[in-house]
């Protein structure tokens, strides 16, 4: 099994390290041909507006949409969650998303005062106690569709969600040494 990590911009390197530490092969995805031998895809944190533009200019938007429609597993963190969502609020007018999970997310939805914060979460389906989560200008989930499981919340806000083989987190699990969310994603890939 090979995990692709979208490497156009943002925090992709740590995701590759996390997969490698878990014994999975991981490779950077920068151009459409990189997708050929990839079984699952991680979309990292960074800046979703920039990633959206680069996805189009690199010709990656259509082939990734096609792979997602074909059931490829995907894990989006922070900006990656925005890219996988069905509906994006406060995005740029030309910003696109893959509509791979039925969520409405607001970019930078935690506001300027608290646009970065850390907290400990309990994540359903993940054993071993709470998970330390680092939020950086994180998206806020404002609506969750039927068929989406909420695995963790901060207050009332969903911050880890799953729908089929698509997993998203509003924070940056790759910035801590806790590999349990990546491990959970690998178990979803079914490869
Ligand atoms: N605010 C960023 C965006 O809109 C996401 C921040 C992040 O990925 N840390 O894409």
Coordinates of N, CA and C and ligand atoms in Angstrom, one line a residue:
X1 N 0.8 -1.2 0.0 CA 0.0 0.0 0.0 C 0.9 1.3 0.0
X2 N 0.5 2.2 -0.8 CA 1.2 3.5 -0.8 C 0.3 4.6 -0.5
X3 N 0.7 5.4 0.5 CA -0.1 6.6 0.9 C 0.5 7.8 0.1
X4 N -0.3 8.5 -0.6 CA 0.1 9.7 -1.3 C -0.1 10.9 -0.3
X5 N 0.8 11.8 -0.3 CA 0.6 13.0 0.5 C 0.7 14.2 -0.4
X6 N -0.4 14.9 -0.5 CA -0.5 16.1 -1.4 C 0.6 17.1 -1.0
X7 N 1.6 17.4 -1.9 CA 2.8 18.1 -1.5 C 2.9 19.4 -2.3
X8 N 1.8 20.1 -2.5 CA 1.9 21.4 -3.2 C 2.3 22.5 -2.4
X9 N 2.0 22.4 -1.1 CA 2.2 23.5 -0.1 C 1.8 23.0 1.2
X10 N 2.4 23.6 2.3 CA 1.9 23.3 3.6 C 2.7 22.2 4.3
X11 N 2.0 21.6 5.3 CA 2.7 20.7 6.3 C 2.8 19.2 5.8
X12 N 3.2 19.0 4.6 CA 3.2 17.6 4.1 C 4.3 16.7 4.6
X13 N 5.5 17.3 4.9 CA 6.6 16.5 5.3 C 6.4 15.6 6.5
X14 N 5.7 16.2 7.5 CA 5.5 15.5 8.8 C 4.5 14.4 8.6
X15 N 3.6 14.5 7.6 CA 2.7 13.4 7.3 C 3.4 12.2 6.7
X16 N 4.4 12.5 5.9 CA 5.1 11.5 5.3 C 5.9 10.7 6.4
X17 N 6.5 11.5 7.3 CA 7.2 10.9 8.4 C 6.3 10.0 9.2
X18 N 5.1 10.5 9.5 CA 4.2 9.7 10.4 C 3.8 8.4 9.7
X19 N 3.5 8.4 8.4 CA 3.2 7.2 7.7 C 4.4 6.2 7.7
X20 N 5.6 6.8 7.5 CA 6.8 5.9 7.4 C 7.0 5.3 8.8
X21 N 6.8 6.1 9.9 CA 7.0 5.5 11.2 C 6.0 4.4 11.5
X22 N 4.8 4.4 10.8 CA 3.8 3.4 11.0 C 4.1 2.2 10.1
X23 N 5.1 2.3 9.3 CA 5.5 1.1 8.4 C 4.8 1.2 7.1
X24 N 4.1 2.3 6.7 CA 3.5 2.4 5.4 C 4.4 3.2 4.5
X25 N 4.3 2.8 3.2 CA 5.1 3.6 2.2 C 4.3 4.9 1.9
X26 N 5.0 6.0 1.8 CA 4.4 7.3 1.5 C 5.1 8.0 0.4
X27 N 4.4 8.7 -0.4 CA 5.1 9.4 -1.5 C 4.4 10.8 -1.7
X28 N 5.2 11.8 -2.1 CA 4.6 13.1 -2.4 C 3.8 13.0 -3.7
X29 N 2.7 13.8 -3.7 CA 1.9 13.9 -4.9 C 1.9 15.4 -5.3
X30 N 2.5 15.6 -6.5 CA 2.7 17.0 -7.0 C 2.1 17.2 -8.4
X31 N 2.1 16.1 -9.1 CA 1.5 16.1 -10.5 C 0.7 14.9 -10.7
X32 N -0.2 14.9 -11.7 CA -1.2 13.8 -11.9 C -0.5 12.4 -11.9
X33 N 0.6 12.3 -12.6 CA 1.2 10.9 -12.7 C 1.6 10.4 -11.3
X34 N 1.8 11.2 -10.3 CA 2.1 10.8 -9.0 C 1.0 10.0 -8.4
X35 N -0.2 10.2 -8.9 CA -1.4 9.5 -8.3 C -1.5 8.0 -8.7
X36 N -0.8 7.7 -9.8 CA -1.0 6.3 -10.4 C -0.8 5.2 -9.4
X37 N 0.3 5.3 -8.6 CA 0.5 4.1 -7.7 C 0.1 4.4 -6.2
X38 N -0.8 5.4 -6.1 CA -1.2 5.8 -4.7 C -2.5 5.1 -4.4
X39 N -2.6 4.5 -3.2 CA -3.9 3.9 -2.8 C -4.8 4.7 -1.9
X40 N -4.2 5.8 -1.3 CA -5.0 6.6 -0.4 C -4.2 8.0 -0.4
X41 N -4.9 9.0 0.0 CA -4.3 10.4 -0.1 C -4.5 11.1 1.2
X42 N -3.4 11.8 1.7 CA -3.5 12.7 2.8 C -3.4 14.1 2.2
X43 N -4.3 15.0 2.7 CA -4.3 16.4 2.3 C -3.9 17.2 3.5
X44 N -2.8 17.8 3.5 CA -2.2 18.4 4.8 C -2.8 19.8 5.1
X45 N -2.4 20.3 6.2 CA -2.7 21.7 6.6 C -1.8 22.6 5.8
X46 N -2.2 23.9 5.8 CA -1.5 24.9 5.0 C -2.5 26.0 4.7
X47 N -2.6 26.4 3.5 CA -3.5 27.4 3.1 C -4.4 26.9 1.9
X48 N -5.7 26.7 2.3 CA -6.6 26.0 1.3 C -6.8 26.8 0.1
X49 N -6.8 28.2 0.2 CA -7.0 29.0 -1.1 C -5.8 28.7 -2.0
X50 N -4.6 28.7 -1.5 CA -3.4 28.5 -2.3 C -3.4 27.1 -2.9
X51 N -3.8 26.1 -2.0 CA -3.8 24.7 -2.5 C -4.8 24.5 -3.6
X52 N -6.0 25.2 -3.4 CA -7.0 25.1 -4.4 C -6.5 25.6 -5.8
X53 N -5.8 26.7 -5.8 CA -5.2 27.3 -7.0 C -4.2 26.3 -7.6
X54 N -3.3 25.8 -6.7 CA -2.2 24.9 -7.2 C -2.8 23.6 -7.7
X55 N -3.9 23.1 -7.1 CA -4.5 21.9 -7.6 C -5.0 22.0 -9.0
X56 N -5.5 23.2 -9.3 CA -6.0 23.5 -10.7 C -4.8 23.7 -11.6
X57 N -3.8 24.5 -11.2 CA -2.7 24.8 -12.2 C -1.9 23.5 -12.4
X58 N -1.8 22.6 -11.5 CA -1.1 21.4 -11.7 C -1.9 20.3 -12.4
X59 N -3.1 20.6 -12.6 CA -4.0 19.6 -13.3 C -4.4 18.4 -12.3
X60 N -4.4 18.7 -11.0 CA -4.6 17.6 -10.1 C -6.1 17.6 -9.6
X61 N -6.8 18.7 -9.8 CA -8.2 18.8 -9.3 C -9.1 17.6 -9.8
X62 N -9.1 17.5 -11.1 CA -10.0 16.5 -11.8 C -9.6 15.1 -11.4
X63 N -8.3 14.7 -11.6 CA -7.9 13.3 -11.3 C -8.2 13.0 -9.8
X64 N -8.0 13.9 -8.9 CA -8.2 13.6 -7.5 C -9.7 13.4 -7.3
X65 N -10.5 14.3 -7.9 CA -12.0 14.2 -7.8 C -12.4 12.8 -8.2
X66 N -11.8 12.4 -9.3 CA -12.2 11.1 -9.9 C -11.8 9.9 -9.0
X67 N -10.6 10.0 -8.4 CA -10.2 8.9 -7.5 C -11.1 8.9 -6.2
X68 N -11.4 10.1 -5.7 CA -12.3 10.1 -4.5 C -13.7 9.5 -4.9
X69 N -14.2 9.8 -6.0 CA -15.5 9.3 -6.4 C -15.4 7.8 -6.6
X70 N -14.2 7.3 -6.9 CA -14.0 5.8 -7.0 C -13.7 5.1 -5.7
X71 N -13.8 5.9 -4.6 CA -13.7 5.3 -3.3 C -12.3 5.3 -2.6
X72 N -11.4 6.1 -3.2 CA -10.0 6.2 -2.6 C -10.2 6.8 -1.2
X73 N -9.5 6.2 -0.2 CA -9.5 6.8 1.2 C -8.7 8.1 1.2
X74 N -9.2 9.0 2.0 CA -8.5 10.3 2.2 C -8.6 10.8 3.6
X75 N -7.5 11.5 4.0 CA -7.4 12.1 5.3 C -7.0 13.5 5.2
X76 N -7.9 14.4 5.6 CA -7.6 15.9 5.4 C -7.4 16.5 6.8
X77 N -6.3 17.3 6.9 CA -6.1 17.9 8.2 C -6.1 19.4 8.0
X78 N -6.9 20.1 8.8 CA -7.0 21.6 8.7 C -7.3 22.1 7.3
X79 N -6.4 22.7 6.6 CA -6.7 23.1 5.2 C -7.1 21.9 4.4
X80 N -6.6 20.8 4.7 CA -7.0 19.5 4.0 C -8.5 19.2 4.2
X81 N -8.9 19.5 5.5 CA -10.3 19.3 5.8 C -11.2 20.2 4.9
X82 N -10.7 21.4 4.8 CA -11.5 22.4 4.0 C -11.6 21.9 2.5
X83 N -10.5 21.4 2.0 CA -10.4 20.9 0.6 C -11.4 19.7 0.4
X84 N -11.6 18.9 1.5 CA -12.5 17.7 1.3 C -14.0 18.0 1.6
X85 N -14.2 19.2 2.2 CA -15.6 19.5 2.6 C -16.6 19.7 1.4
X86 N -17.8 19.6 1.7 CA -18.9 19.8 0.7 C -19.1 21.3 0.5
X87 N -19.0 22.1 1.5 CA -19.3 23.5 1.4 C -18.3 24.3 2.3
X88 N -17.8 25.4 1.7 CA -16.8 26.2 2.4 C -17.3 27.6 2.6
X89 N -17.3 28.1 3.8 CA -17.8 29.5 4.1 C -16.5 30.3 4.3
X90 N -16.6 31.6 3.9 CA -15.4 32.5 4.1 C -14.2 32.1 3.2
X91 N -14.5 31.4 2.2 CA -13.4 31.0 1.3 C -13.2 32.1 0.2
X92 N -12.2 32.0 -0.6 CA -12.2 32.9 -1.7 C -13.2 32.5 -2.7
X93 N -13.8 33.5 -3.5 CA -14.9 33.1 -4.4 C -14.5 32.0 -5.4
X94 N -13.2 32.0 -5.8 CA -12.8 31.0 -6.8 C -12.3 29.7 -6.1
X95 N -12.4 29.6 -4.8 CA -11.9 28.4 -4.1 C -12.7 27.2 -4.4
X96 N -12.1 26.1 -4.6 CA -12.9 24.9 -4.9 C -12.6 23.8 -3.8
X97 N -13.6 22.9 -3.6 CA -13.4 21.8 -2.7 C -13.9 20.5 -3.4
X98 N -13.4 19.4 -2.8 CA -13.7 18.1 -3.5 C -15.1 17.5 -3.1
X99 N -15.7 18.1 -2.1 CA -17.1 17.5 -1.8 C -17.0 16.0 -1.5
X100 N -16.0 15.6 -0.7 CA -15.9 14.2 -0.4 C -16.5 13.8 0.9
X101 N -16.8 14.8 1.7 CA -17.5 14.6 3.0 C -18.5 15.7 3.2
X102 N -19.7 15.3 3.7 CA -20.8 16.3 3.7 C -20.7 17.2 5.0
X103 N -19.8 18.1 4.9 CA -19.6 19.1 6.0 C -19.7 20.5 5.4
X104 N -20.2 21.4 6.2 CA -20.0 22.8 6.0 C -19.0 23.4 6.9
X105 N -17.9 23.9 6.4 CA -16.8 24.4 7.2 C -16.6 25.9 7.0
X106 N -16.2 26.6 8.1 CA -15.9 28.0 7.9 C -14.4 28.2 8.1
X107 N -13.8 28.8 7.1 CA -12.3 29.0 7.1 C -12.1 30.0 8.3
X108 N -11.0 29.7 9.0 CA -10.6 30.6 10.1 C -11.7 30.8 11.1
X109 N -12.6 29.8 11.3 CA -13.8 30.0 12.0 C -13.7 30.2 13.5
X110 N -12.4 30.1 14.1 CA -12.3 30.3 15.5 C -11.8 31.8 15.8
X111 N -11.8 32.6 14.7 CA -11.6 34.1 15.0 C -10.1 34.4 15.3
X112 N -9.8 35.6 15.2 CA -8.4 36.0 15.3 C -7.8 35.9 16.7
X113 N -8.6 36.2 17.8 CA -8.1 36.1 19.1 C -7.6 34.7 19.5
X114 N -8.3 33.7 19.0 CA -8.0 32.4 19.4 C -7.7 31.6 18.1
X115 N -7.0 32.2 17.2 CA -6.9 31.5 15.9 C -5.9 30.3 16.0
X116 N -5.1 30.3 17.1 CA -4.3 29.1 17.4 C -4.5 28.7 18.9
X117 N -4.8 27.5 19.1 CA -4.9 27.0 20.5 C -4.7 25.5 20.5
X118 N -4.4 25.0 21.7 CA -4.2 23.5 21.9 C -5.1 23.0 22.9
X119 N -5.6 21.8 22.8 CA -6.5 21.2 23.7 C -6.4 19.6 23.7
X120 N -6.9 19.0 24.7 CA -6.9 17.5 24.7 C -8.3 17.0 24.4
X121 N -8.3 16.1 23.5 CA -9.6 15.6 23.0 C -9.7 14.1 23.3
X122 N -11.0 13.6 23.4 CA -11.2 12.2 23.4 C -11.8 11.9 22.0
X123 N -11.1 11.0 21.3 CA -11.6 10.6 20.0 C -12.2 9.3 20.0
X124 N -13.5 9.2 19.6 CA -14.2 7.9 19.5 C -13.5 7.0 18.6
X125 N -13.4 5.7 19.0 CA -12.7 4.7 18.1 C -11.2 4.7 18.3
X126 N -10.7 5.6 19.1 CA -9.2 5.6 19.3 C -9.0 5.4 20.7
X127 N -8.4 4.2 21.0 CA -8.1 3.8 22.4 C -6.9 4.5 22.9
X128 N -6.7 4.5 24.2 CA -5.4 4.9 24.8 C -5.5 6.3 25.4
X129 N -6.6 6.8 25.6 CA -6.7 8.1 26.3 C -6.8 9.3 25.4
X130 N -6.7 10.5 25.9 CA -7.0 11.7 25.1 C -5.8 12.0 24.1
X131 N -6.2 12.8 23.2 CA -5.3 13.2 22.0 C -5.0 14.6 22.1
X132 N -3.7 15.0 22.1 CA -3.4 16.4 22.2 C -3.5 17.0 20.8
X133 N -4.3 18.1 20.7 CA -4.6 18.6 19.3 C -4.2 20.1 19.2
X134 N -3.4 20.4 18.2 CA -2.9 21.7 17.9 C -3.7 22.3 16.8
X135 N -4.5 23.4 17.1 CA -5.3 24.1 16.1 C -4.6 25.4 15.7
X136 N -4.4 25.5 14.4 CA -3.8 26.7 13.8 C -4.7 27.3 12.7
X137 N -5.2 28.5 13.1 CA -6.2 29.1 12.1 C -7.1 28.1 11.6
X138 N -7.7 27.3 12.5 CA -8.5 26.1 12.1 C -9.8 26.4 11.5
X139 N -10.3 25.6 10.6 CA -11.7 25.7 10.2 C -12.6 25.2 11.3
X140 N -13.8 25.8 11.3 CA -14.9 25.4 12.2 C -16.0 24.7 11.5
X141 N -16.4 23.6 12.0 CA -17.5 22.9 11.3 C -18.8 23.5 11.7
X142 N -19.6 23.9 10.8 CA -20.9 24.5 11.1 C -22.1 23.6 10.8
X143 N -21.9 22.6 9.9 CA -23.0 21.7 9.7 C -22.4 20.3 9.3
X144 N -23.1 19.3 9.7 CA -22.7 17.9 9.5 C -23.8 17.2 8.8
X145 N -23.6 16.6 7.7 CA -24.6 15.9 6.9 C -24.9 14.5 7.5
X146 N -26.0 13.9 7.0 CA -26.3 12.5 7.4 C -25.2 11.6 6.9
X147 N -24.9 10.6 7.6 CA -23.8 9.7 7.2 C -22.4 10.1 7.6
X148 N -22.3 11.2 8.3 CA -21.0 11.7 8.8 C -21.0 11.3 10.3
X149 N -20.0 10.6 10.7 CA -19.8 10.3 12.1 C -18.9 11.4 12.7
X150 N -19.3 12.0 13.8 CA -18.4 12.9 14.5 C -17.6 12.1 15.6
X151 N -16.3 12.1 15.5 CA -15.5 11.3 16.4 C -14.9 12.1 17.5
X152 N -14.9 13.4 17.4 CA -14.4 14.3 18.5 C -15.0 15.7 18.4
X153 N -15.1 16.3 19.5 CA -15.6 17.7 19.5 C -14.8 18.6 20.5
X154 N -14.8 19.9 20.2 CA -14.3 20.9 21.1 C -15.6 21.7 21.5
X155 N -16.0 21.6 22.7 CA -17.3 22.2 23.0 C -18.3 21.5 22.2
X156 N -19.1 22.2 21.5 CA -20.1 21.6 20.6 C -19.6 21.3 19.2
X157 N -18.5 21.9 18.9 CA -18.0 21.8 17.5 C -17.4 20.5 17.1
X158 N -17.8 19.8 16.1 CA -17.1 18.6 15.6 C -15.7 19.0 15.1
X159 N -14.7 18.2 15.5 CA -13.3 18.5 15.1 C -12.6 17.3 14.4
X160 N -13.2 16.1 14.6 CA -12.8 14.9 13.9 C -14.0 14.3 13.3
X161 N -14.1 14.1 12.0 CA -15.3 13.5 11.4 C -14.8 12.4 10.4
X162 N -15.8 11.5 10.2 CA -15.5 10.4 9.2 C -16.7 10.1 8.4
X163 N -16.6 9.9 7.2 CA -17.7 9.4 6.3 C -17.1 8.4 5.4
X164 N -17.5 7.1 5.6 CA -16.9 6.1 4.8 C -15.4 6.0 5.0
X165 N -14.6 6.2 3.9 CA -13.2 6.1 4.1 C -12.5 7.5 4.0
X166 N -13.4 8.5 4.3 CA -12.8 9.9 4.4 C -12.8 10.3 5.8
X167 N -11.6 10.7 6.3 CA -11.4 11.1 7.7 C -10.9 12.6 7.6
X168 N -11.4 13.4 8.5 CA -10.9 14.8 8.5 C -10.7 15.2 10.0
X169 N -9.7 16.1 10.2 CA -9.5 16.7 11.5 C -9.2 18.2 11.3
X170 N -9.8 19.0 12.2 CA -9.7 20.4 12.1 C -8.3 20.9 12.5
X171 N -7.5 20.0 13.2 CA -6.2 20.4 13.7 C -5.1 19.7 13.0
X172 N -3.9 19.7 13.6 CA -2.7 19.2 13.0 C -2.1 18.0 13.7
X173 N -2.6 16.8 13.5 CA -2.1 15.6 14.2 C -0.7 15.3 13.9
X174 N -0.2 15.8 12.8 CA 1.2 15.5 12.4 C 2.2 16.3 13.2
X175 N 1.7 17.3 13.9 CA 2.7 18.1 14.7 C 3.0 17.6 16.1
X176 N 2.3 16.5 16.4 CA 2.7 15.9 17.7 C 3.2 14.4 17.4
X177 N 3.7 13.8 18.4 CA 4.3 12.4 18.2 C 3.2 11.3 18.3
X178 N 2.0 11.7 18.5 CA 0.9 10.7 18.7 C 0.4 10.3 17.3
X179 N 0.6 9.1 17.0 CA 0.4 8.6 15.6 C -1.0 7.9 15.5
X180 N -1.8 8.0 16.5 CA -3.1 7.2 16.5 C -4.1 7.6 15.5
X181 N -4.1 8.8 15.1 CA -5.1 9.2 14.1 C -4.6 8.7 12.7
X182 N -3.3 8.8 12.5 CA -2.8 8.3 11.2 C -3.0 6.7 11.2
X183 N -2.8 6.1 12.3 CA -3.0 4.7 12.4 C -4.5 4.3 12.1
X184 N -5.4 5.1 12.6 CA -6.8 5.0 12.3 C -7.1 5.1 10.8
X185 N -6.4 6.1 10.2 CA -6.6 6.3 8.8 C -6.1 5.1 8.0
X186 N -5.0 4.6 8.4 CA -4.4 3.4 7.7 C -5.4 2.3 7.8
X187 N -6.1 2.1 8.9 CA -7.0 1.0 9.1 C -8.3 1.2 8.2
X188 N -8.6 2.5 7.8 CA -9.7 2.8 7.0 C -9.4 2.5 5.5
X189 N -8.1 2.5 5.1 CA -7.8 2.5 3.7 C -8.2 1.1 3.1
X190 N -8.3 0.1 3.9 CA -8.8 -1.2 3.5 C -7.9 -1.8 2.4
X191 N -6.7 -1.4 2.3 CA -5.8 -1.9 1.3 C -4.9 -3.0 2.0
Ligands
LIG1 N1 -6.8 28.9 7.6 C1 -6.2 28.0 6.7 C2 -7.0 27.9 5.4 O1 -7.9 28.5 5.1 C3 -6.0 26.6 7.3 C4 -4.9 26.7 8.3 C5 -4.1 25.4 8.5 O2 -4.2 24.5 7.7 N2 -3.4 25.4 9.6 O3 -6.7 27.1 4.6

